[in-house]
Tab-separated table of C-alpha atoms in Angstrom:
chain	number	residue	atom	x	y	z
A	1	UNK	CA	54.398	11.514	-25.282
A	2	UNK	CA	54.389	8.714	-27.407
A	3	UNK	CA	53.228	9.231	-31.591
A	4	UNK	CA	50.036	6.950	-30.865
A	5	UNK	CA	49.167	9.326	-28.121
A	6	UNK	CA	50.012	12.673	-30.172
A	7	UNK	CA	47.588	11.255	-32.652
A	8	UNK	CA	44.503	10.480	-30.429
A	9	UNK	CA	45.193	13.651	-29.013
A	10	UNK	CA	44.806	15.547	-32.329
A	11	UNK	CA	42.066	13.545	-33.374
A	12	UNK	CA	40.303	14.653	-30.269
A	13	UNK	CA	40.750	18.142	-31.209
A	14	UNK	CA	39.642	18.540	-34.005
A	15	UNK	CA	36.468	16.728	-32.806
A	16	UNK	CA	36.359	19.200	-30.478
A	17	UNK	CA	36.300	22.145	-32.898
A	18	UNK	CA	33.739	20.345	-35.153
A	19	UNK	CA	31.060	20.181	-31.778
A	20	UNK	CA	31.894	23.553	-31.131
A	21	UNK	CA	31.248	24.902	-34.645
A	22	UNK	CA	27.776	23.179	-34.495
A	23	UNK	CA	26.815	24.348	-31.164
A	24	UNK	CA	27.998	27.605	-32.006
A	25	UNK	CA	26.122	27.443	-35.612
A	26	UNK	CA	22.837	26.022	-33.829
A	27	UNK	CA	23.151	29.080	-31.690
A	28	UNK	CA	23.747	31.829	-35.023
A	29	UNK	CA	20.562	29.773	-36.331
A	30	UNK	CA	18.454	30.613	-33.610
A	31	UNK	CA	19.771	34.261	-33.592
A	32	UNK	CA	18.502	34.064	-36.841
A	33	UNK	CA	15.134	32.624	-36.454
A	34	UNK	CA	14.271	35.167	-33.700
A	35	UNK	CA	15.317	38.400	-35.493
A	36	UNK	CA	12.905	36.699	-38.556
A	37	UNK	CA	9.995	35.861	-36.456
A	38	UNK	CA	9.991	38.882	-34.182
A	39	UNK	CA	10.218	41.122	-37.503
A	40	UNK	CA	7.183	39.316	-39.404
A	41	UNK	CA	4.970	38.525	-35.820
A	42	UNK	CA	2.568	41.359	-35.996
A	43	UNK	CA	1.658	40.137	-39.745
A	44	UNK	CA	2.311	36.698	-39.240
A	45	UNK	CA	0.551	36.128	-35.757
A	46	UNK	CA	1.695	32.358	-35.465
A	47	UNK	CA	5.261	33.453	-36.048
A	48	UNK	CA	4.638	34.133	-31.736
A	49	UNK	CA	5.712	30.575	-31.170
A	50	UNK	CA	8.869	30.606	-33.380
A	51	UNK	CA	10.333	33.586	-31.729
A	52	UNK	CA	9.705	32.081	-28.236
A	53	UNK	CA	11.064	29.038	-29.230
A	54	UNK	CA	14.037	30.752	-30.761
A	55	UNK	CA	14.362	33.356	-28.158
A	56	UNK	CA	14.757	29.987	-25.504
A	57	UNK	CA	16.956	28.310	-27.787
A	58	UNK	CA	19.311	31.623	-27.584
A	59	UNK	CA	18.722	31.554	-23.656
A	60	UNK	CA	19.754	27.747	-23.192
A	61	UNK	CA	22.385	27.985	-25.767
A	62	UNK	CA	24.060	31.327	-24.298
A	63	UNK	CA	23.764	29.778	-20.369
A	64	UNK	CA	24.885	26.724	-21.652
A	65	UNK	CA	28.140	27.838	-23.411
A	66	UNK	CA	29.057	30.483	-20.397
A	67	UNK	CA	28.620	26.991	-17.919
A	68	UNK	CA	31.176	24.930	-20.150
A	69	UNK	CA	33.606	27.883	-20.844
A	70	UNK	CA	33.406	29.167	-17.319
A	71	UNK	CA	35.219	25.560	-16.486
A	72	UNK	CA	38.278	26.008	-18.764
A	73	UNK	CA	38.484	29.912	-18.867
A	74	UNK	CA	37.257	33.493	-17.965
A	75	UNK	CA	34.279	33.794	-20.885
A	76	UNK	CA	34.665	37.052	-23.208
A	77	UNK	CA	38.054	37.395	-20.778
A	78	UNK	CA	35.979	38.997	-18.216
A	79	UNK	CA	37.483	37.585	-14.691
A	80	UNK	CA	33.666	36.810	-13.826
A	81	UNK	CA	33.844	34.824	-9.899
A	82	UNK	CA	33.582	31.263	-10.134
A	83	UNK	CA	35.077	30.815	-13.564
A	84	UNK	CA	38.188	29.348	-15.058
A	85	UNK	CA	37.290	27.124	-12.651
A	86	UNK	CA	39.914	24.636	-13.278
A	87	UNK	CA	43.115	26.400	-14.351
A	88	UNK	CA	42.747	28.453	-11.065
A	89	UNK	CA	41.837	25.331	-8.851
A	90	UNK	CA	44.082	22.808	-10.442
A	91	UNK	CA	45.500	21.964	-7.212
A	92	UNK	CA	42.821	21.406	-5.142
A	93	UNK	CA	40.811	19.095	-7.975
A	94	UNK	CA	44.398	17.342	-8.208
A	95	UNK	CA	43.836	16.704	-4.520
A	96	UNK	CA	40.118	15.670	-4.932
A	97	UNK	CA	40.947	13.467	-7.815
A	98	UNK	CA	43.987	11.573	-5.999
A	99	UNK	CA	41.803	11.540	-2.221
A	100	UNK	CA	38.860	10.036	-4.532
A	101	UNK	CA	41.179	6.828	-5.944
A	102	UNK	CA	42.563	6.426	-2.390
A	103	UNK	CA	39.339	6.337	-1.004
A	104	UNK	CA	37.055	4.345	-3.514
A	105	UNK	CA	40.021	2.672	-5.558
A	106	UNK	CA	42.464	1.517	-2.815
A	107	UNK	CA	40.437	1.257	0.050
A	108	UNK	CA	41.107	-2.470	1.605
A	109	UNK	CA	37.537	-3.812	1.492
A	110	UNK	CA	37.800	-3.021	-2.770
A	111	UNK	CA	40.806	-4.206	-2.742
A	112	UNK	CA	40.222	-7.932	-0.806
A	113	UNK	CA	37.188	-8.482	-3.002
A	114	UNK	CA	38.960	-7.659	-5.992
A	115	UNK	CA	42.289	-9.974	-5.206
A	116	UNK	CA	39.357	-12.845	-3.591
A	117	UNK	CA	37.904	-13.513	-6.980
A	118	UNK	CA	41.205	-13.569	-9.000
A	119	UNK	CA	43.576	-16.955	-9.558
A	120	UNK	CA	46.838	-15.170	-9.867
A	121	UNK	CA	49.266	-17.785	-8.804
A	122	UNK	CA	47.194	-19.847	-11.245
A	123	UNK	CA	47.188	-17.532	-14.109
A	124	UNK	CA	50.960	-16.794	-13.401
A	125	UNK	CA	52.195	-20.310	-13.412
A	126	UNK	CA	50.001	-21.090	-16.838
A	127	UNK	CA	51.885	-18.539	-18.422
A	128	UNK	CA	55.130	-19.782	-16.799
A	129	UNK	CA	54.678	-23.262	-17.494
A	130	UNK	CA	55.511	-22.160	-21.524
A	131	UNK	CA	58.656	-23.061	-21.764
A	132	UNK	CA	59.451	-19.978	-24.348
A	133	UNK	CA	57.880	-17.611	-21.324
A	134	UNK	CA	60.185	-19.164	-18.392
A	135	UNK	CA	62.931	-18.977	-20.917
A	136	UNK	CA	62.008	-14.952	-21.180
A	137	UNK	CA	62.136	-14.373	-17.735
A	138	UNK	CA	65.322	-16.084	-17.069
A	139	UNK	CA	66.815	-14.035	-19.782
A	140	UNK	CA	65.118	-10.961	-18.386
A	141	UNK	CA	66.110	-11.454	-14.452
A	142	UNK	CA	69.590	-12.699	-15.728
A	143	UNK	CA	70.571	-9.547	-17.744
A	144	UNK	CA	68.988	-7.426	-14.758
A	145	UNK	CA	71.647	-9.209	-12.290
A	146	UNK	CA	74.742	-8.728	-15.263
A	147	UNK	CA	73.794	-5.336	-15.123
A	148	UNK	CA	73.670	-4.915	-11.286
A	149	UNK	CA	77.045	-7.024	-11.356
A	150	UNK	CA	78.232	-4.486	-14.247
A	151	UNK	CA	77.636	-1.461	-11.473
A	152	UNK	CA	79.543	-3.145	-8.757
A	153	UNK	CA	82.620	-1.823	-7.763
A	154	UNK	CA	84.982	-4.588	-6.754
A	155	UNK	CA	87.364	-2.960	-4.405
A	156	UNK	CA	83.941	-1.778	-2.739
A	157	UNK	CA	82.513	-5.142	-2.879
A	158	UNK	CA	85.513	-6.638	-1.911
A	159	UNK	CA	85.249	-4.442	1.727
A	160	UNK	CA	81.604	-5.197	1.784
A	161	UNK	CA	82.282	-9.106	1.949
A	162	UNK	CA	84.882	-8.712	4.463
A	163	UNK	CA	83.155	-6.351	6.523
A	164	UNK	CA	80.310	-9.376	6.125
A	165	UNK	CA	83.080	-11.775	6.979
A	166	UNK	CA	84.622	-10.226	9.610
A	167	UNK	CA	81.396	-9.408	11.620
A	168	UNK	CA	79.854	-12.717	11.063
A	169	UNK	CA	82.431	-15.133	11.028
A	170	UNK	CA	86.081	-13.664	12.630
A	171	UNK	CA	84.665	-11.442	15.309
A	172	UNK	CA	82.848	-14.084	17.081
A	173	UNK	CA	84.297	-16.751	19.153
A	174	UNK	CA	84.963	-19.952	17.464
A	175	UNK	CA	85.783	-22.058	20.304
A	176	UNK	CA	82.336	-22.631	22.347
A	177	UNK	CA	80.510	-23.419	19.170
A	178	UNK	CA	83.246	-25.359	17.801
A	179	UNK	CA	83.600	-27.308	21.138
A	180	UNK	CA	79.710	-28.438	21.156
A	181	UNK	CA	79.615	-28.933	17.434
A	182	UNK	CA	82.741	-31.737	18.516
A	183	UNK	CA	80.797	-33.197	21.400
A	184	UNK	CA	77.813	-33.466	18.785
A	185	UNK	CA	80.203	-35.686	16.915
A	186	UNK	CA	81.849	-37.534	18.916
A	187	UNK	CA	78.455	-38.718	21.217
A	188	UNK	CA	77.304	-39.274	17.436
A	189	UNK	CA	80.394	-41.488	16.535
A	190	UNK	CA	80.973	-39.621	13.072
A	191	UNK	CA	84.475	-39.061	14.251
A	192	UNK	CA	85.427	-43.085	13.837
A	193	UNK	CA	84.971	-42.932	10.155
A	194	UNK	CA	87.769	-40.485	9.788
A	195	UNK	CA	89.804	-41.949	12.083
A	196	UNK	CA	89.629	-44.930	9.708
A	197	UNK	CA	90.590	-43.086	6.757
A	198	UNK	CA	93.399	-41.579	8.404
A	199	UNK	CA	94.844	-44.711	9.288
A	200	UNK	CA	94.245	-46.143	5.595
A	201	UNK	CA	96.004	-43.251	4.377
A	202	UNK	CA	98.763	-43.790	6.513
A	203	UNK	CA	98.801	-47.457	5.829
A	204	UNK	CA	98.725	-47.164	2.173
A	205	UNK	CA	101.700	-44.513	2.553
A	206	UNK	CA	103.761	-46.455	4.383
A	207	UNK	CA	103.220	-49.545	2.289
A	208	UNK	CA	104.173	-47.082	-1.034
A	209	UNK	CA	107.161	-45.964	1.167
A	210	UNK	CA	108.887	-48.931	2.798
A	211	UNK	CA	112.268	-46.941	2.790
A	212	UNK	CA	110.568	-43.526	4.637
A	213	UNK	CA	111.868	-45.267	8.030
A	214	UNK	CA	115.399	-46.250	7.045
A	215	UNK	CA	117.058	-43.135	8.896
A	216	UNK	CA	114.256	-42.892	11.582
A	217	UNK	CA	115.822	-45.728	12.873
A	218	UNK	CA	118.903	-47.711	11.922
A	219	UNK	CA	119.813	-44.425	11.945
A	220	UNK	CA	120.267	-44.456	15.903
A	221	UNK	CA	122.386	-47.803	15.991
A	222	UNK	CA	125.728	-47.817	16.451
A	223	UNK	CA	127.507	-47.436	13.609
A	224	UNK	CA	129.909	-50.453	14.273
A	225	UNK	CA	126.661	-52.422	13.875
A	226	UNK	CA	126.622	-54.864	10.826
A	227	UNK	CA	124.383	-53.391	7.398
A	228	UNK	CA	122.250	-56.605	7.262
A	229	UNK	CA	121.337	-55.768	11.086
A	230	UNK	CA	120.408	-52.240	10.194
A	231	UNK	CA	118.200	-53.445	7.084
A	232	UNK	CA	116.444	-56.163	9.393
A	233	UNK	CA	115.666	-53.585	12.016
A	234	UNK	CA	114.502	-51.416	9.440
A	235	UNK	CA	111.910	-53.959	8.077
A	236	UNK	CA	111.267	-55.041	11.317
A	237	UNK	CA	110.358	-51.778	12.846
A	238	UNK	CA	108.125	-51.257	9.121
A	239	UNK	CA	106.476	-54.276	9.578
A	240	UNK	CA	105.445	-53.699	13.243
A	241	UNK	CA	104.143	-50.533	12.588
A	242	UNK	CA	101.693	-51.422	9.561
A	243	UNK	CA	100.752	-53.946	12.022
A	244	UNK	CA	99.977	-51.552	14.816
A	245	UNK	CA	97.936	-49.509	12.202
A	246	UNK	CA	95.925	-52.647	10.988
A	247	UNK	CA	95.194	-53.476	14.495
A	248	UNK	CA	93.873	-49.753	15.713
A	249	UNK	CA	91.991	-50.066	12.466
A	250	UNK	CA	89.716	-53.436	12.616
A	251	UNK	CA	89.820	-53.123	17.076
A	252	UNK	CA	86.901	-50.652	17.699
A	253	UNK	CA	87.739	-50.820	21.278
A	254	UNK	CA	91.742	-50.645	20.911
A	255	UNK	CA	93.379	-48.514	23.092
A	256	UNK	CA	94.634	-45.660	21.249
A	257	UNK	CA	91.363	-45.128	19.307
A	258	UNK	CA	89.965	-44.751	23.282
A	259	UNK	CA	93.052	-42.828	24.170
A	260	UNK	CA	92.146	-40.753	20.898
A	261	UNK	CA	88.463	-40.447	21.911
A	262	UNK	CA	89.176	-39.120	25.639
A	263	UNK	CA	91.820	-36.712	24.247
A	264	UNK	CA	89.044	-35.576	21.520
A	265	UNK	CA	86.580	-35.107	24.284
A	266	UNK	CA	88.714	-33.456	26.855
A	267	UNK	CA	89.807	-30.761	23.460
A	268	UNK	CA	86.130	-30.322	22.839
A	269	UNK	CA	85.616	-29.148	26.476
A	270	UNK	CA	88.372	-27.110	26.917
A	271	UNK	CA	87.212	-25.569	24.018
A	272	UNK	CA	84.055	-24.722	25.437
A	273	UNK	CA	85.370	-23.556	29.252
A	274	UNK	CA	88.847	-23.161	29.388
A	275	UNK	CA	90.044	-19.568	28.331
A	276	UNK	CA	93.625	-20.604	27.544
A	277	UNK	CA	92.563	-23.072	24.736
A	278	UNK	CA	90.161	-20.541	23.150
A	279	UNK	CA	92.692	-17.641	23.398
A	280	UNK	CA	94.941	-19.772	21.730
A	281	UNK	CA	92.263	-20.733	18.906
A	282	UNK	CA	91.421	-16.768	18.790
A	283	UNK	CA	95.324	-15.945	18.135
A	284	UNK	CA	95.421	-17.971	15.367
A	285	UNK	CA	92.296	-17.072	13.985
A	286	UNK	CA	93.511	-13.655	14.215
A	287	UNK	CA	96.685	-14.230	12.416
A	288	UNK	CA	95.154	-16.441	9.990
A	289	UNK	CA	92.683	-13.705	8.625
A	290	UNK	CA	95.419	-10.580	9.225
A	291	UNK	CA	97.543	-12.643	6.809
A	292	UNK	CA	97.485	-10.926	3.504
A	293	UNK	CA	97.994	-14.062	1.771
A	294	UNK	CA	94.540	-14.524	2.953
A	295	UNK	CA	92.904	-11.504	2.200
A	296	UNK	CA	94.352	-11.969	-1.563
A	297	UNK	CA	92.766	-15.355	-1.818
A	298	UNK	CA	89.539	-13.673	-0.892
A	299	UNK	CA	89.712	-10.707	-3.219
A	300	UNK	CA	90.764	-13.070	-5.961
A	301	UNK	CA	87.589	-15.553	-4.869
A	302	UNK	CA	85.094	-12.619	-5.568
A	303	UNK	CA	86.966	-11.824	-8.555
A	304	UNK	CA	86.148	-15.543	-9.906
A	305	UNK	CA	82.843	-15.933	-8.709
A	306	UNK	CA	81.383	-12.683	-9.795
A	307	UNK	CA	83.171	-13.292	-13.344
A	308	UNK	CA	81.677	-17.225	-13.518
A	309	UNK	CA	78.187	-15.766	-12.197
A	310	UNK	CA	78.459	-13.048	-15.148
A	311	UNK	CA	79.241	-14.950	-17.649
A	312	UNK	CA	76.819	-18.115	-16.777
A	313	UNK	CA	73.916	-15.218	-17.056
A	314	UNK	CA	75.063	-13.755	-20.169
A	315	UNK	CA	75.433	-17.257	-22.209
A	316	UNK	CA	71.804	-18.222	-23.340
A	317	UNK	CA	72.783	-21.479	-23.828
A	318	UNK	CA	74.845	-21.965	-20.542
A	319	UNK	CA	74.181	-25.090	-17.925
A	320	UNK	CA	72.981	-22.254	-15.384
A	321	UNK	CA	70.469	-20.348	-17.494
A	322	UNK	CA	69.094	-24.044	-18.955
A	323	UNK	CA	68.255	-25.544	-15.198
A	324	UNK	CA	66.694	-22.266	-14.217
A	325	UNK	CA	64.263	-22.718	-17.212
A	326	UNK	CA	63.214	-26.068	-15.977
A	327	UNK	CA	63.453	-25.024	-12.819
A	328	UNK	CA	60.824	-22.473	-13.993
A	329	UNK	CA	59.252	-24.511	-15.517
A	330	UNK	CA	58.572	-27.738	-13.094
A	331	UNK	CA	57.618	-25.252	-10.370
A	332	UNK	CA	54.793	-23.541	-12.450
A	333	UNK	CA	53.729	-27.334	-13.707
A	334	UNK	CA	53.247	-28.210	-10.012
A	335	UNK	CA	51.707	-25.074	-8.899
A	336	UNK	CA	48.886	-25.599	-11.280
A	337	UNK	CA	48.491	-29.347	-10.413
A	338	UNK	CA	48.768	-28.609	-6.576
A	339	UNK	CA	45.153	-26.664	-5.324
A	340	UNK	CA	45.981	-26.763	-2.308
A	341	UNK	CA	49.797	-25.011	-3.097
A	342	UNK	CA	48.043	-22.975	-5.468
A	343	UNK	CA	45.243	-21.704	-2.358
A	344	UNK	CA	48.001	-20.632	-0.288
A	345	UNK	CA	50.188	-18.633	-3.332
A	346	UNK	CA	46.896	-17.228	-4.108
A	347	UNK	CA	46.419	-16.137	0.034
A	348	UNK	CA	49.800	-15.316	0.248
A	349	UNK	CA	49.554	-13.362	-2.858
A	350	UNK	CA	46.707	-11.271	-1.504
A	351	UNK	CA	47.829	-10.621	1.853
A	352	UNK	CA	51.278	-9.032	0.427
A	353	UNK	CA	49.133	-6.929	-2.361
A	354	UNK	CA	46.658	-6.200	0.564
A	355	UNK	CA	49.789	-5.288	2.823
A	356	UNK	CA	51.328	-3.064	0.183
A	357	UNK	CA	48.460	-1.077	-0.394
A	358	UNK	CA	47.590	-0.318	3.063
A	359	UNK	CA	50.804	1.095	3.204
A	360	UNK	CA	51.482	2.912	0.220
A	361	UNK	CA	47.894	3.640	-0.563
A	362	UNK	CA	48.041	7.204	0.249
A	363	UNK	CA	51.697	7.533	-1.742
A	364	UNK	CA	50.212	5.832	-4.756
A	365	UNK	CA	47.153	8.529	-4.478
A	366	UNK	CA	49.544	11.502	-3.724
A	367	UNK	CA	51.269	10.277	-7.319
A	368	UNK	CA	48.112	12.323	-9.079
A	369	UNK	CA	48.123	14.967	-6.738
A	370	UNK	CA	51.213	15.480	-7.103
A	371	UNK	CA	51.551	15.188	-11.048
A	372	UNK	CA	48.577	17.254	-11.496
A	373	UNK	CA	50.229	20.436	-8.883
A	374	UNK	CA	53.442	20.066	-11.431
A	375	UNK	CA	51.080	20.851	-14.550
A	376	UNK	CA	51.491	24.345	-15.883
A	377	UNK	CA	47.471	25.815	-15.585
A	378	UNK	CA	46.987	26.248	-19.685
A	379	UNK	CA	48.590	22.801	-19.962
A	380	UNK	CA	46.122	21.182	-17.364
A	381	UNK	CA	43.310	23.590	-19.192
A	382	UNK	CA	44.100	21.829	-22.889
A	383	UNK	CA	44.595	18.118	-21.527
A	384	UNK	CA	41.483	18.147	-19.876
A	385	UNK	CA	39.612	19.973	-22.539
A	386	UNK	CA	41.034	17.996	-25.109
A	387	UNK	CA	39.746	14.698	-23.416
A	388	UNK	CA	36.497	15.886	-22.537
A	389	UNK	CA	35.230	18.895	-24.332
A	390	UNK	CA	33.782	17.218	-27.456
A	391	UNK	CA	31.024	15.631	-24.569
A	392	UNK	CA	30.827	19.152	-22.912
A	393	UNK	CA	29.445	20.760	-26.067
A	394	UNK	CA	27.039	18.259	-26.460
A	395	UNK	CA	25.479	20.069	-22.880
A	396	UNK	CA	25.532	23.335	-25.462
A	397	UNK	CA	23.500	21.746	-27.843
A	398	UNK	CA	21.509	20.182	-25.525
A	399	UNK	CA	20.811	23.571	-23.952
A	400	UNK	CA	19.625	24.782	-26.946
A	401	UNK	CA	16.966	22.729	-27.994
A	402	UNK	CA	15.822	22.281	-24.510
A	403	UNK	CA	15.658	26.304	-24.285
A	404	UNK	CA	13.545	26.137	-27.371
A	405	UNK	CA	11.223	23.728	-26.148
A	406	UNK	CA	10.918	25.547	-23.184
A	407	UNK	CA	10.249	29.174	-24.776
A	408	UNK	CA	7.771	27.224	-26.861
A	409	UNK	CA	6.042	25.482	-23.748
A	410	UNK	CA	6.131	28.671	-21.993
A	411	UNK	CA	4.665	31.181	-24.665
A	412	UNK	CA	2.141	28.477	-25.414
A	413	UNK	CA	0.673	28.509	-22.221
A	414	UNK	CA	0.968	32.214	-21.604
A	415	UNK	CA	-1.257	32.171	-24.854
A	416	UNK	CA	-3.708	30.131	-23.603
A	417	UNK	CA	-3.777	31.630	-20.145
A	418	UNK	CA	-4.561	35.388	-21.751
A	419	UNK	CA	-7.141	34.125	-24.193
A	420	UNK	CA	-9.166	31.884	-21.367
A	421	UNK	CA	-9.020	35.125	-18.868
C-alpha cells in the first residue's frame, strides 16, 4: 500500500467515526427527549407529540443502525441469521462483483461502442510524433531487450540457434531448390554478368602476373631448347591467352560462354533429379556444418552480434537508438496525416482489443473474484467499511428523523381519529 493510499484511508476513518458519533448522539438525543416528554405528558398534554416523535426517531434510528451493522458484523455479538453479512459471504459477493464487470463491463457490445468512438492510433501517434516521447520509448523498449539479452544464457542460445539452423537450413535438401533457383537465373541471364567479372578478374591477374606461366609451359620443352625460345613461348602462350579471355568476354555468343551455359544448365538439373549429384551436395553439406571450425565461427557470430546489439541499445547516443527515434517519429507524422492509414490502425486496433477481451474476459473478471476469496474476512470487513461506511451512517441518520416524522404523523392522526369518534 502506497503512503498516499494509507492516508486517504485514515482520513476515511476517522470520517467514519465522526458520522457514527452523530448518528449515535442523534439517537442518545432522542432517548432523551422521550424519557422528558413521556415524564411531563400528563401535565404537559402537548408534550404527546414530542414523545411520539422521539419514540419514532428511537425506532428508525435503532432499525437503522442494526441494518448497517448487520452488513459488517453480528450486532451486540449476537450471531442473529442474516448478519455479518459480508465477512461470512465474502466469497460469493467476490463472485457477484467480478460476474457483474464481466457481464456489464466487458461484454463485446460495451466494449465495440466504447473502442468505435475513440481515435487511438490517432491519439497514440500525436503523442509519438514528440520527438522527446519517441525518444522515451526507444530508451524504454531498448533497456527491456538489454535486459532480456542480460538473462540469456549463451551456451543455451548458442543450441537454440543451431537447433534453428539445423532444422531450417541443414536438414533440408539443398539441391532441388538450389537447382530451380539456377534455372531462374540462367533463363533470366543474371549469370552473364558474373561470368564477365570472372573473366576481368582473371584478365587483370594475368596482366599483374605475366611471369605466373613461365613454368606452366617452357617448363615442358626440352631442355636442350635455346632460353630466348623458352621466353618467346612464354609470352606467346601469355599473350594468346589474354586474348582468348578478351574474346569470351566482348563475344556474347562465343563458344565457351555456350559451352559454359549448357554445362550450367545440365548442373542445375541434375541438381534437381539426379540423386548422385544431390548426395554429393548433401555430403558436403554434412561435413561442412559437422566441422567444428564451423560451429566455432557460429558460436563466436552470436557472441558478436548479441554484444553489438547490447551495446547499440545501451548507448543513448548510438547510430541505432538515433534512427529508431526518427523512425518513430516519421511513422507517427504519417499516421496522423494518412486518414485512411489511420481508419484501418484504428479497426485493427479494435478488433485485437475486441479479440482479447472475448477471450480473456472471464480471466480478467475472475482477477476480483479471485483477489477478494484471498482477503482475510476482518480485512475485507475494514476495506469495505472504511470506503463506504461514512455514506452508510448517513441511512442512520436518515432513519432517525424519518422515524420521528413518522411517530409524529402517526400520533397526530391517532389524535384526531379519537377526538372526531
Amino acid at each position: 500500500m502506497t503512503t498516499a493510499t494509507a492516508d486517504r484511508d485514515t482520513e476515511r476513518r476517522r470520517a467514519l467515526r465522526r458520522m457514527k458519533l452523530l448518528a449515535t448522539g442523534l439517537l442518545l438525543i432522542a432517548a432523551v427527549v422521550f424519557a422528558v416528554a413521556f415524564a411531563l405528558q400528563d401535565a404537559y398534554p402537548w408534550l404527546g407529540y414530542v414523545r411520539a416523535a422521539a419514540e419514532g426517531a428511537m425506532v428508525g434510528a435503532l432499525a437503522d443502525w442494526f441494518a448497517v451493522t448487520a452488513l459488517f458484523r453480528h450486532p451486540l455479538g449476537l450471531r442473529i441469521p442474516h448478519t455479518a453479512i459480508i465477512p461470512t459471504r465474502k466469497d460469493e459477493i467476490g463472485e457477484s462483483l467480478g460476474e457483474f464487470v464481466e457481464t456489464n463491463f466487458l461484454s463485446d457490445e460495451v466494449v465495440a461502442t466504447r473502442l468505435g468512438g475513440l481515435d487511438l492510433a490517432g491519439a497514440i501517434a500525436g503523442w509519438l510524433a514528440t520527438p522527446a516521447n519517441a525518444r522515451r520509448v526507444v530508451a524504454e523498449v531498448s533497456g527491456g531487450l538489454t535486459g532480456i539479452a542480460a538473462l540469456l544464457d549463451d551456451d543455451r542460445m548458442r543450441e537454440a540457434v543451431e537447433a534453428v539452423v539445423r532444422t531450417h537450413l541443414v536438414e533440408p535438401e539443398w539441391g532441388p531448390p538450389l537447382g530451380r533457383l539456377a534455372e531462374r537465373v540462367l533463363a533470366s541471364g543474371g549469370h552473364r554478368e558474373a561470368v564477365d567479372l570472372l573473366l576481368d578478374r582473371l584478365d587483370d591477374w594475368l596482366a599483374a602476373h605475366p611471369e605466373a606461366l613461365t613454368q606452366l609451359v617452357s617448363g615442358r620443352l626440352p631442355s636442350w631448347l635455346p632460353s630466348f625460345v623458352d621466353r618467346l613461348v612464354d609470352e606467346r602462350v601469355h599473350v594468346e591467352l589474354r586474348r582468348f579471355l578478351s574474346d569470351v568476354r566482348h563475344d556474347p555468343e562465343h563458344r565457351v560462354r555456350q559451352a559454359l551455359d549448357d554445362y550450367l544448365a545440365d548442373f542445375a538439373r541434375r541438381l534437381q533429379n539426379d540423386p548422385a549429384t544431390i548426395g554429393r551436395l548433401e555430403d558436403a553439406k554434412a561435413r561442412a556444418f559437422d566441422d567444428p571450425r564451423i560451429r566455432e565461427l557460429a558460436a563466436s557470430a552470436w557472441t558478436a552480434a548479441r554484444t553489438a546489439a547490447v551495446d547499440a541499445l545501451s548507448d543513448p547516443s548510438s547510430e541505432l537508438r538515433h534512427r529508431a527515434t526518427a523512425a518513430v517519429v516519421d511513422a507517427a507524422a504519417r499516421v496522423l496525416d494518412d486518414q485512411e492509414l489511420r481508419a484501418s490502425l484504428n479497426a485493427r486496433l479494435g478488433d485485437a482489443a475486441l479479440h482479447l477481451v472475448s477471450t480473456y474476459r472471464h480471466d480478467i473478471a475472475s482477477i476480483i473474484s479471485d483477489t477478494v476469496r484471498g482477503w482475510d474476512p476482518e480485512e475485507t470487513t475494514d476495506k469495505i467499511e472504511t470506503q463506504v461506511g461514512r455514506d452508510l451512517q448517513f441511512i442512520r441518520i436518515n432513519g432517525t428523523v424519518v422515524g420521528a416524522l413518522a411517530g409524529l404523523a402517526i400520533y397526530t392522526l391517532a389524535t384526531l381519529a379519537s377526538s372526531l369518534f
